[in-house]
Short mmCIF file of C-alpha atoms and ligand atoms in Angstrom, two decimals:
data_model
loop_
_atom_site.label_atom_id
_atom_site.label_comp_id
_atom_site.label_asym_id
_atom_site.label_seq_id
_atom_site.Cartn_x
_atom_site.Cartn_y
_atom_site.Cartn_z
CA MET A 891 -75.24 33.09 -3.50
CA ILE A 892 -71.98 32.78 -1.56
CA VAL A 893 -68.83 33.50 -3.56
CA THR A 894 -65.55 32.31 -2.05
CA ARG A 895 -61.99 32.37 -3.31
CA PHE A 896 -58.61 30.75 -2.84
CA ALA A 897 -55.85 33.27 -3.46
CA PRO A 898 -52.38 31.72 -3.44
CA SER A 899 -49.16 33.52 -4.30
CA PRO A 900 -47.24 31.50 -6.92
CA THR A 901 -43.95 31.64 -5.08
CA GLY A 902 -43.63 27.93 -4.39
CA LEU A 903 -45.42 24.61 -4.58
CA LEU A 904 -48.67 24.12 -2.69
CA HIS A 905 -48.49 22.09 0.53
CA LEU A 906 -51.04 20.53 2.88
CA GLY A 907 -51.92 23.89 4.43
CA HIS A 908 -52.92 25.20 0.99
CA ALA A 909 -54.95 22.07 0.28
CA TYR A 910 -56.90 22.70 3.48
CA ALA A 911 -57.47 26.38 2.63
CA ALA A 912 -58.51 25.64 -0.95
CA ILE A 913 -60.91 22.82 -0.07
CA THR A 914 -62.42 24.88 2.77
CA ALA A 915 -63.08 27.80 0.41
CA TYR A 916 -64.44 25.42 -2.23
CA GLU A 917 -66.85 23.78 0.19
CA SER A 918 -67.97 27.01 1.90
CA GLY A 919 -69.60 28.69 -1.09
CA ASP A 920 -71.80 28.26 -4.11
CA ASP A 921 -69.31 29.78 -6.48
CA PHE A 922 -65.56 29.31 -6.09
CA LEU A 923 -62.85 31.51 -7.59
CA LEU A 924 -59.12 31.00 -7.89
CA ARG A 925 -57.06 34.18 -7.82
CA ILE A 926 -53.35 34.19 -8.50
CA GLU A 927 -51.69 36.77 -6.26
CA ASP A 928 -48.60 37.43 -8.34
CA ILE A 929 -47.90 41.11 -7.70
CA ASP A 930 -44.41 40.21 -6.51
CA LYS A 931 -42.68 39.75 -9.87
CA GLY A 932 -39.38 38.90 -8.26
CA ARG A 933 -40.77 35.88 -6.43
CA SER A 934 -43.67 34.70 -8.63
CA ARG A 935 -43.01 31.98 -11.19
CA ASP A 936 -45.13 30.71 -14.08
CA LYS A 937 -44.18 27.14 -13.26
CA PHE A 938 -45.79 27.57 -9.83
CA ILE A 939 -48.99 28.92 -11.42
CA GLN A 940 -49.14 25.82 -13.62
CA ALA A 941 -48.48 23.65 -10.56
CA ILE A 942 -51.34 25.38 -8.66
CA PHE A 943 -53.77 24.59 -11.50
CA TYR A 944 -52.57 21.00 -11.65
CA ASP A 945 -52.69 20.37 -7.90
CA LEU A 946 -56.15 21.88 -7.43
CA LYS A 947 -57.62 19.94 -10.35
CA TRP A 948 -56.03 16.79 -8.97
CA LEU A 949 -57.76 17.50 -5.64
CA GLY A 950 -61.04 17.62 -7.57
CA LEU A 951 -61.62 21.38 -7.45
CA SER A 952 -62.90 23.48 -10.34
CA TRP A 953 -63.30 27.23 -10.58
CA ASP A 954 -64.62 29.93 -12.88
CA GLU A 955 -62.14 30.30 -15.74
CA PRO A 956 -60.04 32.20 -16.41
CA SER A 957 -58.63 32.73 -12.95
CA LEU A 958 -57.70 36.32 -12.22
CA ARG A 959 -54.01 37.20 -12.11
CA GLN A 960 -53.22 40.22 -9.98
CA SER A 961 -50.29 41.14 -12.21
CA THR A 962 -52.87 42.13 -14.87
CA ARG A 963 -54.72 44.44 -12.48
CA MET A 964 -52.18 47.20 -11.80
CA GLY A 965 -54.43 49.80 -13.45
CA ALA A 966 -57.27 49.04 -11.03
CA TYR A 967 -54.93 49.31 -8.02
CA ALA A 968 -53.50 52.59 -9.33
CA GLU A 969 -57.07 53.93 -9.61
CA ALA A 970 -57.80 53.02 -5.99
CA LEU A 971 -54.59 54.80 -4.98
CA VAL A 972 -55.66 57.95 -6.79
CA ASN A 973 -58.87 57.81 -4.78
CA LEU A 974 -57.02 57.50 -1.46
CA LYS A 975 -54.59 60.24 -2.45
CA ALA A 976 -57.45 62.55 -3.37
CA HIS A 977 -58.67 62.25 0.23
CA GLY A 978 -55.21 63.20 1.52
CA LEU A 979 -54.82 59.81 3.22
CA VAL A 980 -51.53 58.76 1.69
CA TYR A 981 -47.98 60.06 2.10
CA PRO A 982 -44.67 59.18 0.44
CA CYS A 983 -42.19 57.31 2.62
CA PHE A 984 -38.53 57.40 1.61
CA CYS A 985 -37.26 55.32 4.54
CA THR A 986 -35.15 52.24 3.95
CA ARG A 987 -35.56 49.23 6.23
CA ALA A 988 -32.25 50.16 7.88
CA GLU A 989 -33.42 53.72 8.54
CA ILE A 990 -36.65 52.46 10.09
CA ALA A 991 -34.66 50.12 12.36
CA THR A 992 -32.33 52.97 13.37
CA GLU A 993 -35.26 55.26 14.12
CA ILE A 994 -36.93 52.60 16.24
CA ALA A 995 -33.66 51.99 18.14
CA ARG A 996 -33.22 55.74 18.66
CA ALA A 997 -36.73 56.10 20.05
CA GLY A 998 -35.89 53.29 22.47
CA GLU A 999 -39.25 51.60 22.11
CA ALA A 1000 -41.60 50.57 19.36
CA GLN A 1001 -45.21 49.61 19.22
CA HIS A 1002 -45.58 46.14 17.78
CA GLY A 1003 -48.07 44.96 15.21
CA PRO A 1004 -48.74 41.53 13.69
CA ASP A 1005 -45.79 41.95 11.28
CA GLY A 1006 -43.31 43.28 13.83
CA PRO A 1007 -42.52 46.82 14.99
CA LYS A 1008 -44.89 49.44 13.63
CA TYR A 1009 -43.53 52.14 11.35
CA PRO A 1010 -42.46 55.04 13.59
CA GLY A 1011 -44.07 57.62 11.32
CA THR A 1012 -40.87 59.37 10.26
CA CYS A 1013 -42.10 60.53 6.84
CA ARG A 1014 -45.60 61.42 7.99
CA ALA A 1015 -44.22 64.76 9.14
CA LEU A 1016 -42.53 65.67 5.84
CA SER A 1017 -43.92 68.77 4.20
CA LEU A 1018 -45.64 68.41 0.86
CA GLU A 1019 -42.85 70.54 -0.59
CA GLU A 1020 -40.05 68.32 0.69
CA GLY A 1021 -41.87 65.18 -0.46
CA THR A 1022 -42.42 66.63 -3.93
CA GLN A 1023 -38.78 67.71 -4.18
CA ARG A 1024 -37.42 64.32 -3.18
CA ILE A 1025 -39.71 62.55 -5.65
CA ALA A 1026 -38.61 64.95 -8.41
CA ALA A 1027 -34.99 64.23 -7.48
CA GLY A 1028 -35.64 60.56 -8.25
CA GLU A 1029 -35.55 59.16 -4.71
CA SER A 1030 -37.48 55.90 -4.47
CA TYR A 1031 -40.46 55.89 -2.17
CA ALA A 1032 -43.35 53.78 -0.97
CA LEU A 1033 -46.79 55.19 -0.19
CA ARG A 1034 -48.16 54.76 3.31
CA LEU A 1035 -51.69 55.14 4.59
CA ASP A 1036 -52.13 57.78 7.29
CA VAL A 1037 -54.20 55.49 9.46
CA ALA A 1038 -55.23 58.12 12.02
CA LYS A 1039 -56.67 60.31 9.27
CA ALA A 1040 -58.27 57.32 7.60
CA ALA A 1041 -59.90 56.10 10.81
CA ALA A 1042 -61.18 59.59 11.58
CA LEU A 1043 -62.82 59.64 8.17
CA THR A 1044 -64.53 56.24 8.41
CA GLY A 1045 -65.48 56.28 12.10
CA ALA A 1046 -65.76 52.98 13.98
CA LEU A 1047 -65.93 49.85 11.82
CA THR A 1048 -66.72 46.20 12.37
CA PHE A 1049 -66.22 42.91 10.56
CA ARG A 1050 -68.38 39.81 10.53
CA GLU A 1051 -66.58 36.59 11.40
CA GLN A 1052 -68.63 33.39 11.38
CA GLY A 1053 -71.76 34.94 12.82
CA HIS A 1054 -69.98 37.25 15.27
CA VAL A 1055 -69.42 40.97 14.88
CA HIS A 1056 -65.97 42.25 15.89
CA ALA A 1057 -64.64 45.77 16.26
CA VAL A 1058 -61.99 46.79 13.73
CA ASP A 1059 -58.71 48.05 15.18
CA PRO A 1060 -57.51 50.29 12.33
CA PHE A 1061 -54.24 50.98 14.13
CA CYS A 1062 -53.12 47.37 14.48
CA PHE A 1063 -50.44 47.58 11.75
CA GLY A 1064 -49.67 51.30 12.07
CA ASP A 1065 -49.28 53.33 8.85
CA ILE A 1066 -49.08 50.41 6.43
CA VAL A 1067 -47.46 50.51 3.03
CA ILE A 1068 -50.25 50.87 0.52
CA ALA A 1069 -48.00 50.95 -2.55
CA ARG A 1070 -44.56 49.38 -2.49
CA LYS A 1071 -41.50 51.15 -3.84
CA ASP A 1072 -41.64 49.03 -7.00
CA LEU A 1073 -45.43 48.73 -7.48
CA PRO A 1074 -48.66 50.79 -7.51
CA THR A 1075 -50.05 48.48 -4.82
CA SER A 1076 -49.41 46.28 -1.81
CA TYR A 1077 -50.94 43.00 -0.69
CA HIS A 1078 -53.74 44.67 1.32
CA LEU A 1079 -54.80 47.10 -1.40
CA ALA A 1080 -54.79 44.46 -4.14
CA VAL A 1081 -56.86 42.06 -2.04
CA VAL A 1082 -59.64 44.51 -1.23
CA VAL A 1083 -59.83 45.85 -4.78
CA ASP A 1084 -60.03 42.33 -6.20
CA ASP A 1085 -62.39 40.87 -3.59
CA ALA A 1086 -64.80 43.66 -4.55
CA HIS A 1087 -64.17 43.35 -8.30
CA GLN A 1088 -64.83 39.60 -8.13
CA GLN A 1089 -67.84 40.03 -5.81
CA VAL A 1090 -66.38 37.73 -3.20
CA SER A 1091 -68.97 37.58 -0.44
CA LEU A 1092 -67.19 35.23 1.99
CA VAL A 1093 -63.44 35.43 2.54
CA THR A 1094 -62.21 32.12 3.91
CA ARG A 1095 -58.52 31.91 4.76
CA GLY A 1096 -56.13 30.85 7.50
CA GLU A 1097 -56.23 32.48 10.92
CA ASP A 1098 -52.72 33.83 10.28
CA LEU A 1099 -54.49 36.45 8.14
CA LEU A 1100 -57.11 37.40 10.73
CA SER A 1101 -55.22 40.56 11.66
CA ALA A 1102 -55.13 41.61 7.99
CA THR A 1103 -58.92 41.86 8.15
CA HIS A 1104 -58.68 44.99 10.32
CA ILE A 1105 -56.76 46.96 7.74
CA GLN A 1106 -58.67 45.45 4.83
CA ARG A 1107 -61.99 46.55 6.34
CA LEU A 1108 -60.57 50.06 6.75
CA LEU A 1109 -59.56 50.11 3.07
CA GLN A 1110 -62.96 48.78 1.99
CA ALA A 1111 -64.70 51.55 3.91
CA LEU A 1112 -62.39 54.24 2.47
CA LEU A 1113 -62.88 52.98 -1.07
CA LYS A 1114 -66.62 52.45 -0.55
CA LEU A 1115 -66.35 48.77 -1.43
CA PRO A 1116 -68.84 46.14 -0.27
CA GLU A 1117 -68.11 44.30 2.97
CA PRO A 1118 -67.62 40.55 2.64
CA ALA A 1119 -68.14 38.17 5.56
CA TYR A 1120 -65.05 36.39 6.91
CA ALA A 1121 -64.27 32.88 8.11
CA HIS A 1122 -60.70 32.33 9.28
CA HIS A 1123 -59.87 28.68 9.79
CA SER A 1124 -57.22 27.20 12.06
CA LEU A 1125 -53.97 26.24 10.40
CA VAL A 1126 -52.86 22.76 9.52
CA LEU A 1127 -49.74 22.02 11.54
CA ASP A 1128 -46.85 19.73 10.69
CA GLU A 1129 -45.67 16.87 12.88
CA GLU A 1130 -43.67 19.28 15.06
CA GLY A 1131 -46.72 21.49 15.57
CA LYS A 1132 -45.42 24.25 13.28
CA LYS A 1133 -47.46 25.77 10.48
CA PHE A 1134 -46.53 24.63 6.99
CA SER A 1135 -44.46 27.11 5.09
CA LYS A 1136 -43.13 27.17 1.55
CA ARG A 1137 -39.92 28.61 2.95
CA ASP A 1138 -39.25 25.63 5.20
CA GLY A 1139 -39.62 23.39 2.14
CA ALA A 1140 -42.81 21.86 3.57
CA VAL A 1141 -43.78 18.65 1.83
CA SER A 1142 -45.55 19.68 -1.37
CA LEU A 1143 -48.71 18.15 -2.78
CA GLN A 1144 -46.66 17.33 -5.86
CA SER A 1145 -44.17 15.25 -3.91
CA LEU A 1146 -46.92 13.48 -1.98
CA ARG A 1147 -48.61 12.65 -5.30
CA GLU A 1148 -45.33 11.38 -6.74
CA ALA A 1149 -44.92 9.20 -3.66
CA GLY A 1150 -48.23 7.54 -4.55
CA GLU A 1151 -50.70 9.39 -2.32
CA THR A 1152 -54.22 9.97 -3.61
CA PRO A 1153 -56.50 13.01 -3.14
CA ALA A 1154 -58.34 10.94 -0.53
CA ASP A 1155 -55.05 10.45 1.36
CA ILE A 1156 -54.48 14.21 1.31
CA ARG A 1157 -57.95 14.85 2.75
CA ALA A 1158 -57.32 12.27 5.45
CA ARG A 1159 -53.99 13.85 6.35
CA ILE A 1160 -55.62 17.25 6.93
CA GLY A 1161 -58.66 15.87 8.71
CA LEU A 1162 -61.22 16.60 6.02
N1 LIG B 1399 -52.06 35.58 -1.23
C1 LIG B 1399 -52.13 35.39 0.17
C2 LIG B 1399 -51.25 34.23 0.60
O1 LIG B 1399 -50.73 33.53 -0.24
C3 LIG B 1399 -53.54 35.12 0.66
C4 LIG B 1399 -54.41 36.31 0.53
C5 LIG B 1399 -55.77 36.21 1.20
O2 LIG B 1399 -56.33 35.10 1.32
O3 LIG B 1399 -56.31 37.24 1.56
O4 LIG B 1399 -51.07 33.99 1.75
#
């Protein structure tokens, strides 16, 4: 039985790109889950969660109720963190964005990852003593994964993408943030913990998240979680050839509906 999921963040209204991702996930499995990725309290809104339910039902999708909300799962993420910490794979990082930028400028060059320059590793070298002191003094900190240590522990990894086996590049993002300054988790940690918890066996999502698979496979191996298969689909582009984005105020499904379009019109627009 193939279990797929659609995992939107309720930070805006769904647009055509989401419709494509949701329908693809729905049609790729036997069992379809909806997961609300609302760890970012500052940007998530209840009204957008309600709009997600409404839009997906309107498109004719149904899912196992109740849908999982990541904001209710902080305990599970904290447990995974304890596990990673126990293996000595995590270190506190006190750097601000500005300090990271200054350090990169000082070094004169930076390695780049999918999200921009990689973290230069400033806090990796802090002694346990200094880290403990700064935490006790109330300095805010994120937790980063020591990727070199992690990769040494797991050895070479692969992921399965639509029938092909690819090598994992655990270093592609550098030492990623595994728990944000304000949360016991980050996007990557929450996703792998929940994909396992919900027994997702096929992760379908846009190809903009293909690179995330490298780090997510590393986390799965470290946490001894099952390995799902992956299918990254190409992105729906707008008339100018750009990917739809909530931030650009891309035309929402809600506004298309209000303008009289039907679910069939939506499918036609995205070539389904
Ligand atoms: N929540 C993520 C997003 O809105 C998707 C996570 C995933 O599919 O792994 O882009």
